[in-house]
Each structure stands twice: as structure tokens, then as C-alpha cells.
């Protein structure tokens, strides 16, 4: 059995289908990119994996079990709108995240804390935030907060990392360096990653597989009658570029 299995999931809100017949098996350590039109249910799919909500039908399993209701160490997440602890400095945000991993809730003391602070500073150097280590998140730009949120999720070394458009606020240069950082951490920790992105190139660059969510059934008189499912499951292990017809298809969608 796959590490993450999604078995015939349906999700409706107030009788309106959003997702239908979504089935999937994902091996441990795989990086899954998810693309699709706005509003097609990508964030909903991540919430189901996170067990923040229950599907109308079907089930998900992580390592053979239904996902725990509390994310904790098993799953980490970076939401579309990033969240960091506002009352802690940038450095403290990373230290506390690492202490979650060690299942020592709360803060390290003594030598353990000094070592965690050293690791935090190395990460801050890596993501270009060393000069902000003692600042509070309110003093950071959107892109900086986003980098901190990504580093924080990675510091906890979750088994499954869920990323919902994590790079939206980053300029192209910063994006590339954060891509490298994420891939390095993912490989080192053998993390399984699900990442929603609107950037097809990015999805192919980072992902081992690219899933396209779309509606297979469409009634022009009743556009909300059907939900979306996985219409393409593409091998992106060689990196490379999306098939041209697909790029067109998703772009068209984005503009509509
Ligand atoms: N809790 C909820 N109750 C009712 N409707 C919801 C709920 N959550 C999501 N929806 C609806 O479900 C649909 C899918 O939303 P979702 O946020 O999953 O889309 P998305 O693919 O992530 O879109 P985007 O690319 O814009 O982030 C939308 O029409 C949204 O309004
Ligand atoms: Mg979304």
C-alpha cells in the first residue's frame, strides 16, 4: 500500500460538489505538485489531507491510518496566507518549531537551546533573513514572512508537508533560492510533500509528479453541478517542461 492513499473522495458544501472521485496513491518521499483553475478545490484537498475537515464520501490514509485531527509532528503546513508567531522574534520562531519536532513542547533550555539557536541562525543565513534574527515578524515584508513560515514548517521536520501556494509573495530571484532550500530539506528528511501552485513551470521543476485538478463533466447551464477530480497525473521526475497543450489549457482556465 502507498504511504498516502486517497480513496474515492467526494467533497460537497451545502450540496454543491467541489471534488468528486479523487483517488490517489503517493509513495513516501515523493514531491507532488498540484495545479488547477482557481476555485477548483485544491485548498479543499489539502484540508482533507490535514483532516481539518471530513470528506462527504471516501477516506484518506497516511501510513495506513486515518490522519490525526491535530497536525503536530506528522504533518506540517504552510497555508496560502502564512502564519508565524507574532509575539516571538524571527529566531525564536524557528527554535520553537524545532522544539515541536523533538516532541518537547515548549522551549529548549541550556545547551540544547544554544544549539537550536545556532541551527536557526544557519537557516536564517540560508534564506536571507540573518539580519532580521532579532526582529519581530511585524517588521518583515510579506515575502520575508513567507520565507520564515516555510523555514518554520521545515524546522519541525514533518513526515508530510502541505504547501498551499507557498511562494506567491516572493520575487523571482528569492524564489529560486527558496526552491533549492526546500528540495534540499525535503531530500534530507525524506519528507512527502504536497504543494499547490499556480505556476506550472514551478510545479514541474519541484515535483516528482504533477496532478491537474479539473472538471471532467461540465454542464454550461449548470456550471456548479459537478466537482473536480485529478484529470492528469504527470511524471515530472526528469524536471523539464509541461506538455505545451497542457500549459495552454491551464492558462486559458486562469484567464476565464
Ligand atoms: N468551508 C466551505 N464552505 C463552503 N464552501 C467552501 C468552503 N471551502 C471552500 N468552499 C468553496 O469550494 C470551492 C473550492 O475552494 P478551494 O479554496 O478549495 O479552491 P482552490 O482551488 O484552492 O482555489 P484558489 O486557487 O483560488 O486558491 C470554492 O468555490 C469555495 O468557495
Ligand atoms: Mg486555494
PDB file of C-alpha atoms and ligand atoms in Angstrom:
ATOM      1  CA  UNK A   1       0.000   0.000   0.000  1.00  0.00           C
ATOM      2  CA  UNK A   2       1.148   3.550  -0.698  1.00  0.00           C
ATOM      3  CA  UNK A   3       2.267   5.833   2.100  1.00  0.00           C
ATOM      4  CA  UNK A   4      -0.562   8.279   1.437  1.00  0.00           C
ATOM      5  CA  UNK A   5      -3.750   6.854  -0.041  1.00  0.00           C
ATOM      6  CA  UNK A   6      -6.797   8.797  -1.103  1.00  0.00           C
ATOM      7  CA  UNK A   7      -9.716   6.518  -1.773  1.00  0.00           C
ATOM      8  CA  UNK A   8     -12.584   7.824  -3.863  1.00  0.00           C
ATOM      9  CA  UNK A   9     -13.042  11.127  -2.078  1.00  0.00           C
ATOM     10  CA  UNK A  10     -16.062  13.340  -2.682  1.00  0.00           C
ATOM     11  CA  UNK A  11     -16.475  16.706  -1.015  1.00  0.00           C
ATOM     12  CA  UNK A  12     -19.572  18.891  -1.236  1.00  0.00           C
ATOM     13  CA  UNK A  13     -20.520  22.097   0.548  1.00  0.00           C
ATOM     14  CA  UNK A  14     -24.240  22.672   1.044  1.00  0.00           C
ATOM     15  CA  UNK A  15     -24.969  20.061  -1.601  1.00  0.00           C
ATOM     16  CA  UNK A  16     -22.610  21.698  -4.123  1.00  0.00           C
ATOM     17  CA  UNK A  17     -19.968  19.204  -5.286  1.00  0.00           C
ATOM     18  CA  UNK A  18     -16.413  20.549  -5.214  1.00  0.00           C
ATOM     19  CA  UNK A  19     -14.363  17.352  -5.529  1.00  0.00           C
ATOM     20  CA  UNK A  20     -15.545  14.031  -6.901  1.00  0.00           C
ATOM     21  CA  UNK A  21     -13.984  10.577  -7.251  1.00  0.00           C
ATOM     22  CA  UNK A  22     -10.483  11.630  -6.265  1.00  0.00           C
ATOM     23  CA  UNK A  23      -8.267   8.577  -5.792  1.00  0.00           C
ATOM     24  CA  UNK A  24      -4.524   8.615  -5.407  1.00  0.00           C
ATOM     25  CA  UNK A  25      -1.566   6.693  -4.031  1.00  0.00           C
ATOM     26  CA  UNK A  26       1.620   8.521  -3.099  1.00  0.00           C
ATOM     27  CA  UNK A  27       4.915   6.942  -2.063  1.00  0.00           C
ATOM     28  CA  UNK A  28       6.851   8.207   0.912  1.00  0.00           C
ATOM     29  CA  UNK A  29       9.350  10.905  -0.010  1.00  0.00           C
ATOM     30  CA  UNK A  30       7.552  11.934  -3.198  1.00  0.00           C
ATOM     31  CA  UNK A  31       7.004  15.572  -4.057  1.00  0.00           C
ATOM     32  CA  UNK A  32       3.521  16.111  -5.504  1.00  0.00           C
ATOM     33  CA  UNK A  33       2.662  19.360  -7.272  1.00  0.00           C
ATOM     34  CA  UNK A  34      -0.992  20.280  -7.656  1.00  0.00           C
ATOM     35  CA  UNK A  35      -2.263  22.716 -10.267  1.00  0.00           C
ATOM     36  CA  UNK A  36      -5.717  23.688 -11.448  1.00  0.00           C
ATOM     37  CA  UNK A  37      -8.099  26.571 -12.007  1.00  0.00           C
ATOM     38  CA  UNK A  38      -8.887  28.936  -9.172  1.00  0.00           C
ATOM     39  CA  UNK A  39     -11.742  27.630  -7.050  1.00  0.00           C
ATOM     40  CA  UNK A  40     -11.495  24.028  -8.300  1.00  0.00           C
ATOM     41  CA  UNK A  41     -10.832  22.633  -4.823  1.00  0.00           C
ATOM     42  CA  UNK A  42      -7.044  22.479  -4.376  1.00  0.00           C
ATOM     43  CA  UNK A  43      -7.024  24.023  -0.907  1.00  0.00           C
ATOM     44  CA  UNK A  44     -10.017  21.863  -0.025  1.00  0.00           C
ATOM     45  CA  UNK A  45      -7.985  18.801  -0.996  1.00  0.00           C
ATOM     46  CA  UNK A  46      -5.139  19.872   1.320  1.00  0.00           C
ATOM     47  CA  UNK A  47      -7.599  20.436   4.175  1.00  0.00           C
ATOM     48  CA  UNK A  48      -8.859  16.892   3.692  1.00  0.00           C
ATOM     49  CA  UNK A  49      -5.300  15.551   3.888  1.00  0.00           C
ATOM     50  CA  UNK A  50      -4.863  17.619   7.018  1.00  0.00           C
ATOM     51  CA  UNK A  51      -8.079  16.150   8.457  1.00  0.00           C
ATOM     52  CA  UNK A  52      -9.274  19.688   9.102  1.00  0.00           C
ATOM     53  CA  UNK A  53     -12.496  18.526   7.544  1.00  0.00           C
ATOM     54  CA  UNK A  54     -14.056  15.182   6.736  1.00  0.00           C
ATOM     55  CA  UNK A  55     -14.962  14.237   3.152  1.00  0.00           C
ATOM     56  CA  UNK A  56     -18.601  13.716   2.210  1.00  0.00           C
ATOM     57  CA  UNK A  57     -17.538  10.300   0.916  1.00  0.00           C
ATOM     58  CA  UNK A  58     -14.315   8.322   0.777  1.00  0.00           C
ATOM     59  CA  UNK A  59     -11.289   8.260   3.032  1.00  0.00           C
ATOM     60  CA  UNK A  60      -7.632   9.262   3.260  1.00  0.00           C
ATOM     61  CA  UNK A  61      -4.897   7.334   4.995  1.00  0.00           C
ATOM     62  CA  UNK A  62      -1.369   8.253   5.948  1.00  0.00           C
ATOM     63  CA  UNK A  63       0.902   5.339   6.710  1.00  0.00           C
ATOM     64  CA  UNK A  64      -2.122   3.058   6.874  1.00  0.00           C
ATOM     65  CA  UNK A  65      -4.073   5.165   9.364  1.00  0.00           C
ATOM     66  CA  UNK A  66      -6.649   7.917   9.091  1.00  0.00           C
ATOM     67  CA  UNK A  67      -4.789  11.218   9.549  1.00  0.00           C
ATOM     68  CA  UNK A  68      -4.796  12.502  13.133  1.00  0.00           C
ATOM     69  CA  UNK A  69      -7.011  15.501  13.752  1.00  0.00           C
ATOM     70  CA  UNK A  70      -4.112  17.512  15.154  1.00  0.00           C
ATOM     71  CA  UNK A  71      -1.246  18.131  12.722  1.00  0.00           C
ATOM     72  CA  UNK A  72       1.641  18.014  15.230  1.00  0.00           C
ATOM     73  CA  UNK A  73       4.714  16.199  14.098  1.00  0.00           C
ATOM     74  CA  UNK A  74       3.124  14.052  11.443  1.00  0.00           C
ATOM     75  CA  UNK A  75       2.069  16.876   9.151  1.00  0.00           C
ATOM     76  CA  UNK A  76       3.217  20.435   8.754  1.00  0.00           C
ATOM     77  CA  UNK A  77       1.552  23.077   6.669  1.00  0.00           C
ATOM     78  CA  UNK A  78       2.205  26.410   5.033  1.00  0.00           C
ATOM     79  CA  UNK A  79      -1.092  27.998   4.140  1.00  0.00           C
ATOM     80  CA  UNK A  80      -1.919  30.324   1.288  1.00  0.00           C
ATOM     81  CA  UNK A  81      -1.742  33.037   3.943  1.00  0.00           C
ATOM     82  CA  UNK A  82       1.299  32.325   6.030  1.00  0.00           C
ATOM     83  CA  UNK A  83       1.229  32.353   9.783  1.00  0.00           C
ATOM     84  CA  UNK A  84       4.092  32.869  12.186  1.00  0.00           C
ATOM     85  CA  UNK A  85       4.103  33.671  15.891  1.00  0.00           C
ATOM     86  CA  UNK A  86       3.887  37.445  16.118  1.00  0.00           C
ATOM     87  CA  UNK A  87       5.000  37.725  19.730  1.00  0.00           C
ATOM     88  CA  UNK A  88       8.286  35.885  19.054  1.00  0.00           C
ATOM     89  CA  UNK A  89      11.368  37.100  17.231  1.00  0.00           C
ATOM     90  CA  UNK A  90      12.305  35.594  13.906  1.00  0.00           C
ATOM     91  CA  UNK A  91      14.952  33.392  15.542  1.00  0.00           C
ATOM     92  CA  UNK A  92      12.564  32.263  18.293  1.00  0.00           C
ATOM     93  CA  UNK A  93      10.013  31.297  15.651  1.00  0.00           C
ATOM     94  CA  UNK A  94      12.479  28.745  14.280  1.00  0.00           C
ATOM     95  CA  UNK A  95      13.619  27.480  17.669  1.00  0.00           C
ATOM     96  CA  UNK A  96      10.080  26.827  18.832  1.00  0.00           C
ATOM     97  CA  UNK A  97       9.270  24.989  15.595  1.00  0.00           C
ATOM     98  CA  UNK A  98      12.217  22.684  16.120  1.00  0.00           C
ATOM     99  CA  UNK A  99      11.130  22.015  19.691  1.00  0.00           C
ATOM    100  CA  UNK A 100       7.798  20.720  18.317  1.00  0.00           C
ATOM    101  CA  UNK A 101       9.723  18.165  16.327  1.00  0.00           C
ATOM    102  CA  UNK A 102      11.527  16.917  19.380  1.00  0.00           C
ATOM    103  CA  UNK A 103       8.077  16.475  20.963  1.00  0.00           C
ATOM    104  CA  UNK A 104       9.397  18.617  23.771  1.00  0.00           C
ATOM    105  CA  UNK A 105       6.615  21.111  23.753  1.00  0.00           C
ATOM    106  CA  UNK A 106       7.761  24.477  24.819  1.00  0.00           C
ATOM    107  CA  UNK A 107      11.233  25.862  24.590  1.00  0.00           C
ATOM    108  CA  UNK A 108      14.653  24.268  24.847  1.00  0.00           C
ATOM    109  CA  UNK A 109      16.886  25.152  27.764  1.00  0.00           C
ATOM    110  CA  UNK A 110      20.645  25.496  28.268  1.00  0.00           C
ATOM    111  CA  UNK A 111      22.954  23.872  25.736  1.00  0.00           C
ATOM    112  CA  UNK A 112      20.022  22.424  23.745  1.00  0.00           C
ATOM    113  CA  UNK A 113      18.669  25.912  23.270  1.00  0.00           C
ATOM    114  CA  UNK A 114      22.035  27.350  22.274  1.00  0.00           C
ATOM    115  CA  UNK A 115      22.451  24.599  19.687  1.00  0.00           C
ATOM    116  CA  UNK A 116      18.938  25.173  18.376  1.00  0.00           C
ATOM    117  CA  UNK A 117      19.741  28.895  18.123  1.00  0.00           C
ATOM    118  CA  UNK A 118      22.861  28.071  16.083  1.00  0.00           C
ATOM    119  CA  UNK A 119      20.838  25.907  13.702  1.00  0.00           C
ATOM    120  CA  UNK A 120      18.226  28.637  13.443  1.00  0.00           C
ATOM    121  CA  UNK A 121      20.877  31.200  12.561  1.00  0.00           C
ATOM    122  CA  UNK A 122      22.303  28.899   9.866  1.00  0.00           C
ATOM    123  CA  UNK A 123      18.827  28.575   8.336  1.00  0.00           C
ATOM    124  CA  UNK A 124      18.262  32.347   8.548  1.00  0.00           C
ATOM    125  CA  UNK A 125      21.547  32.874   6.736  1.00  0.00           C
ATOM    126  CA  UNK A 126      20.399  30.428   4.090  1.00  0.00           C
ATOM    127  CA  UNK A 127      17.043  32.139   3.490  1.00  0.00           C
ATOM    128  CA  UNK A 128      18.479  35.657   3.595  1.00  0.00           C
ATOM    129  CA  UNK A 129      16.983  36.678   6.928  1.00  0.00           C
ATOM    130  CA  UNK A 130      20.099  36.672   9.133  1.00  0.00           C
ATOM    131  CA  UNK A 131      19.889  40.426   9.573  1.00  0.00           C
ATOM    132  CA  UNK A 132      16.332  40.085  10.900  1.00  0.00           C
ATOM    133  CA  UNK A 133      17.008  37.384  13.512  1.00  0.00           C
ATOM    134  CA  UNK A 134      16.103  39.614  16.463  1.00  0.00           C
ATOM    135  CA  UNK A 135      13.220  41.427  14.770  1.00  0.00           C
ATOM    136  CA  UNK A 136       9.552  40.608  15.246  1.00  0.00           C
ATOM    137  CA  UNK A 137       7.547  39.311  12.273  1.00  0.00           C
ATOM    138  CA  UNK A 138       5.553  42.564  12.043  1.00  0.00           C
ATOM    139  CA  UNK A 139       8.756  44.238  10.853  1.00  0.00           C
ATOM    140  CA  UNK A 140       9.140  41.802   7.917  1.00  0.00           C
ATOM    141  CA  UNK A 141       7.865  42.284   4.397  1.00  0.00           C
ATOM    142  CA  UNK A 142       5.281  39.798   3.055  1.00  0.00           C
ATOM    143  CA  UNK A 143       7.965  37.887   1.180  1.00  0.00           C
ATOM    144  CA  UNK A 144      10.157  37.706   4.271  1.00  0.00           C
ATOM    145  CA  UNK A 145       7.282  36.432   6.401  1.00  0.00           C
ATOM    146  CA  UNK A 146       6.603  33.827   3.774  1.00  0.00           C
ATOM    147  CA  UNK A 147      10.216  32.638   3.831  1.00  0.00           C
ATOM    148  CA  UNK A 148      10.096  32.457   7.605  1.00  0.00           C
ATOM    149  CA  UNK A 149       6.856  30.422   7.510  1.00  0.00           C
ATOM    150  CA  UNK A 150       8.434  27.933   5.076  1.00  0.00           C
ATOM    151  CA  UNK A 151      11.592  27.606   7.175  1.00  0.00           C
ATOM    152  CA  UNK A 152       9.450  27.164  10.273  1.00  0.00           C
ATOM    153  CA  UNK A 153       7.408  24.337   8.754  1.00  0.00           C
ATOM    154  CA  UNK A 154      10.630  22.636   7.614  1.00  0.00           C
ATOM    155  CA  UNK A 155      12.296  23.014  11.023  1.00  0.00           C
ATOM    156  CA  UNK A 156       9.657  20.752  12.563  1.00  0.00           C
ATOM    157  CA  UNK A 157      10.586  18.027  10.027  1.00  0.00           C
ATOM    158  CA  UNK A 158       7.034  16.776   9.488  1.00  0.00           C
ATOM    159  CA  UNK A 159       6.582  13.445   7.689  1.00  0.00           C
ATOM    160  CA  UNK A 160       4.117  15.096   5.326  1.00  0.00           C
ATOM    161  CA  UNK A 161       4.427  18.747   4.339  1.00  0.00           C
ATOM    162  CA  UNK A 162       1.452  20.561   2.815  1.00  0.00           C
ATOM    163  CA  UNK A 163       2.229  23.774   0.953  1.00  0.00           C
ATOM    164  CA  UNK A 164      -0.543  25.981  -0.379  1.00  0.00           C
ATOM    165  CA  UNK A 165       0.960  28.420  -2.890  1.00  0.00           C
ATOM    166  CA  UNK A 166       3.921  28.999  -0.606  1.00  0.00           C
ATOM    167  CA  UNK A 167       5.944  31.229  -2.940  1.00  0.00           C
ATOM    168  CA  UNK A 168       3.339  33.733  -4.103  1.00  0.00           C
ATOM    169  CA  UNK A 169       4.880  36.768  -2.433  1.00  0.00           C
ATOM    170  CA  UNK A 170       8.486  36.088  -3.473  1.00  0.00           C
ATOM    171  CA  UNK A 171      10.391  37.829  -6.242  1.00  0.00           C
ATOM    172  CA  UNK A 172      11.888  35.504  -8.905  1.00  0.00           C
ATOM    173  CA  UNK A 173      15.458  35.500  -7.515  1.00  0.00           C
ATOM    174  CA  UNK A 174      14.365  34.702  -3.971  1.00  0.00           C
ATOM    175  CA  UNK A 175      12.015  32.037  -5.293  1.00  0.00           C
ATOM    176  CA  UNK A 176      14.853  30.108  -6.889  1.00  0.00           C
ATOM    177  CA  UNK A 177      16.958  30.101  -3.727  1.00  0.00           C
ATOM    178  CA  UNK A 178      13.967  29.011  -1.614  1.00  0.00           C
ATOM    179  CA  UNK A 179      13.237  26.236  -4.141  1.00  0.00           C
ATOM    180  CA  UNK A 180      16.755  24.906  -3.588  1.00  0.00           C
ATOM    181  CA  UNK A 181      16.410  25.154   0.178  1.00  0.00           C
ATOM    182  CA  UNK A 182      13.085  23.311   0.149  1.00  0.00           C
ATOM    183  CA  UNK A 183      14.340  20.494  -2.112  1.00  0.00           C
ATOM    184  CA  UNK A 184      17.457  20.027  -0.023  1.00  0.00           C
ATOM    185  CA  UNK A 185      15.493  19.800   3.227  1.00  0.00           C
ATOM    186  CA  UNK A 186      12.922  17.527   1.651  1.00  0.00           C
ATOM    187  CA  UNK A 187      15.532  15.064   0.382  1.00  0.00           C
ATOM    188  CA  UNK A 188      17.493  15.122   3.593  1.00  0.00           C
ATOM    189  CA  UNK A 189      14.426  14.371   5.728  1.00  0.00           C
ATOM    190  CA  UNK A 190      12.674  12.108   3.176  1.00  0.00           C
ATOM    191  CA  UNK A 191       9.544  14.230   3.538  1.00  0.00           C
ATOM    192  CA  UNK A 192       6.441  13.644   1.454  1.00  0.00           C
ATOM    193  CA  UNK A 193       5.293  16.974   0.033  1.00  0.00           C
ATOM    194  CA  UNK A 194       2.027  18.182  -1.487  1.00  0.00           C
ATOM    195  CA  UNK A 195       2.383  21.648  -2.985  1.00  0.00           C
ATOM    196  CA  UNK A 196      -0.354  23.691  -4.639  1.00  0.00           C
ATOM    197  CA  UNK A 197       0.965  26.195  -7.153  1.00  0.00           C
ATOM    198  CA  UNK A 198      -0.418  28.391  -9.900  1.00  0.00           C
ATOM    199  CA  UNK A 199       2.910  28.216 -11.689  1.00  0.00           C
ATOM    200  CA  UNK A 200       3.053  25.181 -13.944  1.00  0.00           C
ATOM    201  CA  UNK A 201       6.809  25.529 -14.530  1.00  0.00           C
ATOM    202  CA  UNK A 202       7.403  25.583 -10.808  1.00  0.00           C
ATOM    203  CA  UNK A 203       5.194  22.522 -10.388  1.00  0.00           C
ATOM    204  CA  UNK A 204       7.328  20.605 -12.909  1.00  0.00           C
ATOM    205  CA  UNK A 205      10.622  21.852 -11.549  1.00  0.00           C
ATOM    206  CA  UNK A 206       9.955  20.829  -7.954  1.00  0.00           C
ATOM    207  CA  UNK A 207       7.528  17.934  -8.266  1.00  0.00           C
ATOM    208  CA  UNK A 208       8.106  14.243  -8.955  1.00  0.00           C
ATOM    209  CA  UNK A 209       4.503  14.196 -10.117  1.00  0.00           C
ATOM    210  CA  UNK A 210       2.192  16.975 -11.249  1.00  0.00           C
ATOM    211  CA  UNK A 211      -1.520  16.479 -10.628  1.00  0.00           C
ATOM    212  CA  UNK A 212      -4.016  18.564 -12.556  1.00  0.00           C
ATOM    213  CA  UNK A 213      -7.402  19.109 -10.917  1.00  0.00           C
ATOM    214  CA  UNK A 214     -10.228  19.847 -13.326  1.00  0.00           C
ATOM    215  CA  UNK A 215     -13.850  19.035 -14.024  1.00  0.00           C
ATOM    216  CA  UNK A 216     -14.446  16.137 -16.389  1.00  0.00           C
ATOM    217  CA  UNK A 217     -18.139  16.786 -16.572  1.00  0.00           C
ATOM    218  CA  UNK A 218     -19.363  20.249 -17.366  1.00  0.00           C
ATOM    219  CA  UNK A 219     -22.905  21.492 -17.905  1.00  0.00           C
ATOM    220  CA  UNK A 220     -22.930  25.051 -19.315  1.00  0.00           C
ATOM    221  CA  UNK A 221     -26.420  25.585 -17.924  1.00  0.00           C
ATOM    222  CA  UNK A 222     -25.373  24.433 -14.521  1.00  0.00           C
ATOM    223  CA  UNK A 223     -21.661  25.172 -14.078  1.00  0.00           C
ATOM    224  CA  UNK A 224     -21.703  24.141 -10.435  1.00  0.00           C
ATOM    225  CA  UNK A 225     -23.354  20.762 -10.977  1.00  0.00           C
ATOM    226  CA  UNK A 226     -20.115  18.739 -10.904  1.00  0.00           C
ATOM    227  CA  UNK A 227     -16.923  18.647  -8.912  1.00  0.00           C
ATOM    228  CA  UNK A 228     -13.290  18.426  -9.986  1.00  0.00           C
ATOM    229  CA  UNK A 229     -11.066  15.380 -10.000  1.00  0.00           C
ATOM    230  CA  UNK A 230      -7.479  14.528 -10.975  1.00  0.00           C
ATOM    231  CA  UNK A 231      -7.546  14.729 -14.767  1.00  0.00           C
ATOM    232  CA  UNK A 232      -3.791  14.394 -15.341  1.00  0.00           C
ATOM    233  CA  UNK A 233      -1.138  12.690 -13.243  1.00  0.00           C
ATOM    234  CA  UNK A 234       2.158  13.548 -14.934  1.00  0.00           C
ATOM    235  CA  UNK A 235       5.642  12.219 -14.324  1.00  0.00           C
ATOM    236  CA  UNK A 236       7.944  15.181 -13.632  1.00  0.00           C
ATOM    237  CA  UNK A 237      10.911  13.251 -12.292  1.00  0.00           C
ATOM    238  CA  UNK A 238      13.078  14.496 -15.138  1.00  0.00           C
ATOM    239  CA  UNK A 239      12.131  18.078 -14.334  1.00  0.00           C
ATOM    240  CA  UNK A 240      11.566  19.601 -17.709  1.00  0.00           C
ATOM    241  CA  UNK A 241       8.611  21.424 -19.069  1.00  0.00           C
ATOM    242  CA  UNK A 242       4.887  20.872 -19.073  1.00  0.00           C
ATOM    243  CA  UNK A 243       3.416  19.485 -22.292  1.00  0.00           C
ATOM    244  CA  UNK A 244       2.516  22.516 -24.444  1.00  0.00           C
ATOM    245  CA  UNK A 245      -1.149  21.572 -24.792  1.00  0.00           C
ATOM    246  CA  UNK A 246      -1.475  21.442 -21.032  1.00  0.00           C
ATOM    247  CA  UNK A 247       0.135  24.832 -20.493  1.00  0.00           C
ATOM    248  CA  UNK A 248      -2.411  26.327 -22.864  1.00  0.00           C
ATOM    249  CA  UNK A 249      -5.255  24.564 -21.176  1.00  0.00           C
ATOM    250  CA  UNK A 250      -4.446  25.811 -17.705  1.00  0.00           C
ATOM    251  CA  UNK A 251      -3.600  29.318 -18.857  1.00  0.00           C
ATOM    252  CA  UNK A 252      -6.928  29.555 -20.607  1.00  0.00           C
ATOM    253  CA  UNK A 253      -8.557  28.488 -17.439  1.00  0.00           C
ATOM    254  CA  UNK A 254      -6.711  31.036 -15.367  1.00  0.00           C
ATOM    255  CA  UNK A 255      -7.886  33.874 -17.551  1.00  0.00           C
ATOM    256  CA  UNK A 256     -11.535  32.866 -17.553  1.00  0.00           C
TER     257      UNK A 256
HETATM  258  N1  LIG B   1     -15.957  25.607   4.112  1.00  0.00           N
HETATM  259  C1  LIG B   1     -16.543  25.897   2.943  1.00  0.00           C
HETATM  260  N2  LIG B   1     -17.873  26.080   2.846  1.00  0.00           N
HETATM  261  C2  LIG B   1     -18.454  26.361   1.664  1.00  0.00           C
HETATM  262  N3  LIG B   1     -17.793  26.466   0.501  1.00  0.00           N
HETATM  263  C3  LIG B   1     -16.464  26.292   0.521  1.00  0.00           C
HETATM  264  C4  LIG B   1     -15.763  26.007   1.729  1.00  0.00           C
HETATM  265  N4  LIG B   1     -14.446  25.871   1.441  1.00  0.00           N
HETATM  266  C5  LIG B   1     -14.326  26.066   0.111  1.00  0.00           C
HETATM  267  N5  LIG B   1     -15.530  26.333  -0.443  1.00  0.00           N
HETATM  268  C6  LIG B   1     -15.778  26.534  -1.884  1.00  0.00           C
HETATM  269  O1  LIG B   1     -15.213  25.427  -2.560  1.00  0.00           O
HETATM  270  C7  LIG B   1     -14.617  25.829  -3.788  1.00  0.00           C
HETATM  271  C8  LIG B   1     -13.192  25.377  -3.830  1.00  0.00           C
HETATM  272  O2  LIG B   1     -12.417  26.178  -2.936  1.00  0.00           O
HETATM  273  P1  LIG B   1     -10.844  26.000  -2.751  1.00  0.00           P
HETATM  274  O3  LIG B   1     -10.421  27.074  -1.827  1.00  0.00           O
HETATM  275  O4  LIG B   1     -10.534  24.614  -2.386  1.00  0.00           O
HETATM  276  O5  LIG B   1     -10.297  26.282  -4.231  1.00  0.00           O
HETATM  277  P2  LIG B   1      -8.799  26.451  -4.749  1.00  0.00           P
HETATM  278  O6  LIG B   1      -8.622  25.512  -5.882  1.00  0.00           O
HETATM  279  O7  LIG B   1      -7.857  26.337  -3.617  1.00  0.00           O
HETATM  280  O8  LIG B   1      -8.800  27.949  -5.312  1.00  0.00           O
HETATM  281  P3  LIG B   1      -7.602  29.031  -5.383  1.00  0.00           P
HETATM  282  O9  LIG B   1      -6.711  28.601  -6.500  1.00  0.00           O
HETATM  283  O10 LIG B   1      -8.303  30.304  -5.717  1.00  0.00           O
HETATM  284  O11 LIG B   1      -6.913  29.047  -4.059  1.00  0.00           O
HETATM  285  C9  LIG B   1     -14.843  27.341  -3.872  1.00  0.00           C
HETATM  286  O12 LIG B   1     -15.974  27.563  -4.661  1.00  0.00           O
HETATM  287  C10 LIG B   1     -15.072  27.750  -2.445  1.00  0.00           C
HETATM  288  O13 LIG B   1     -15.904  28.874  -2.392  1.00  0.00           O
HETATM  289 MG1  LIG B   2      -6.540  27.662  -2.683  1.00  0.00          MG
END
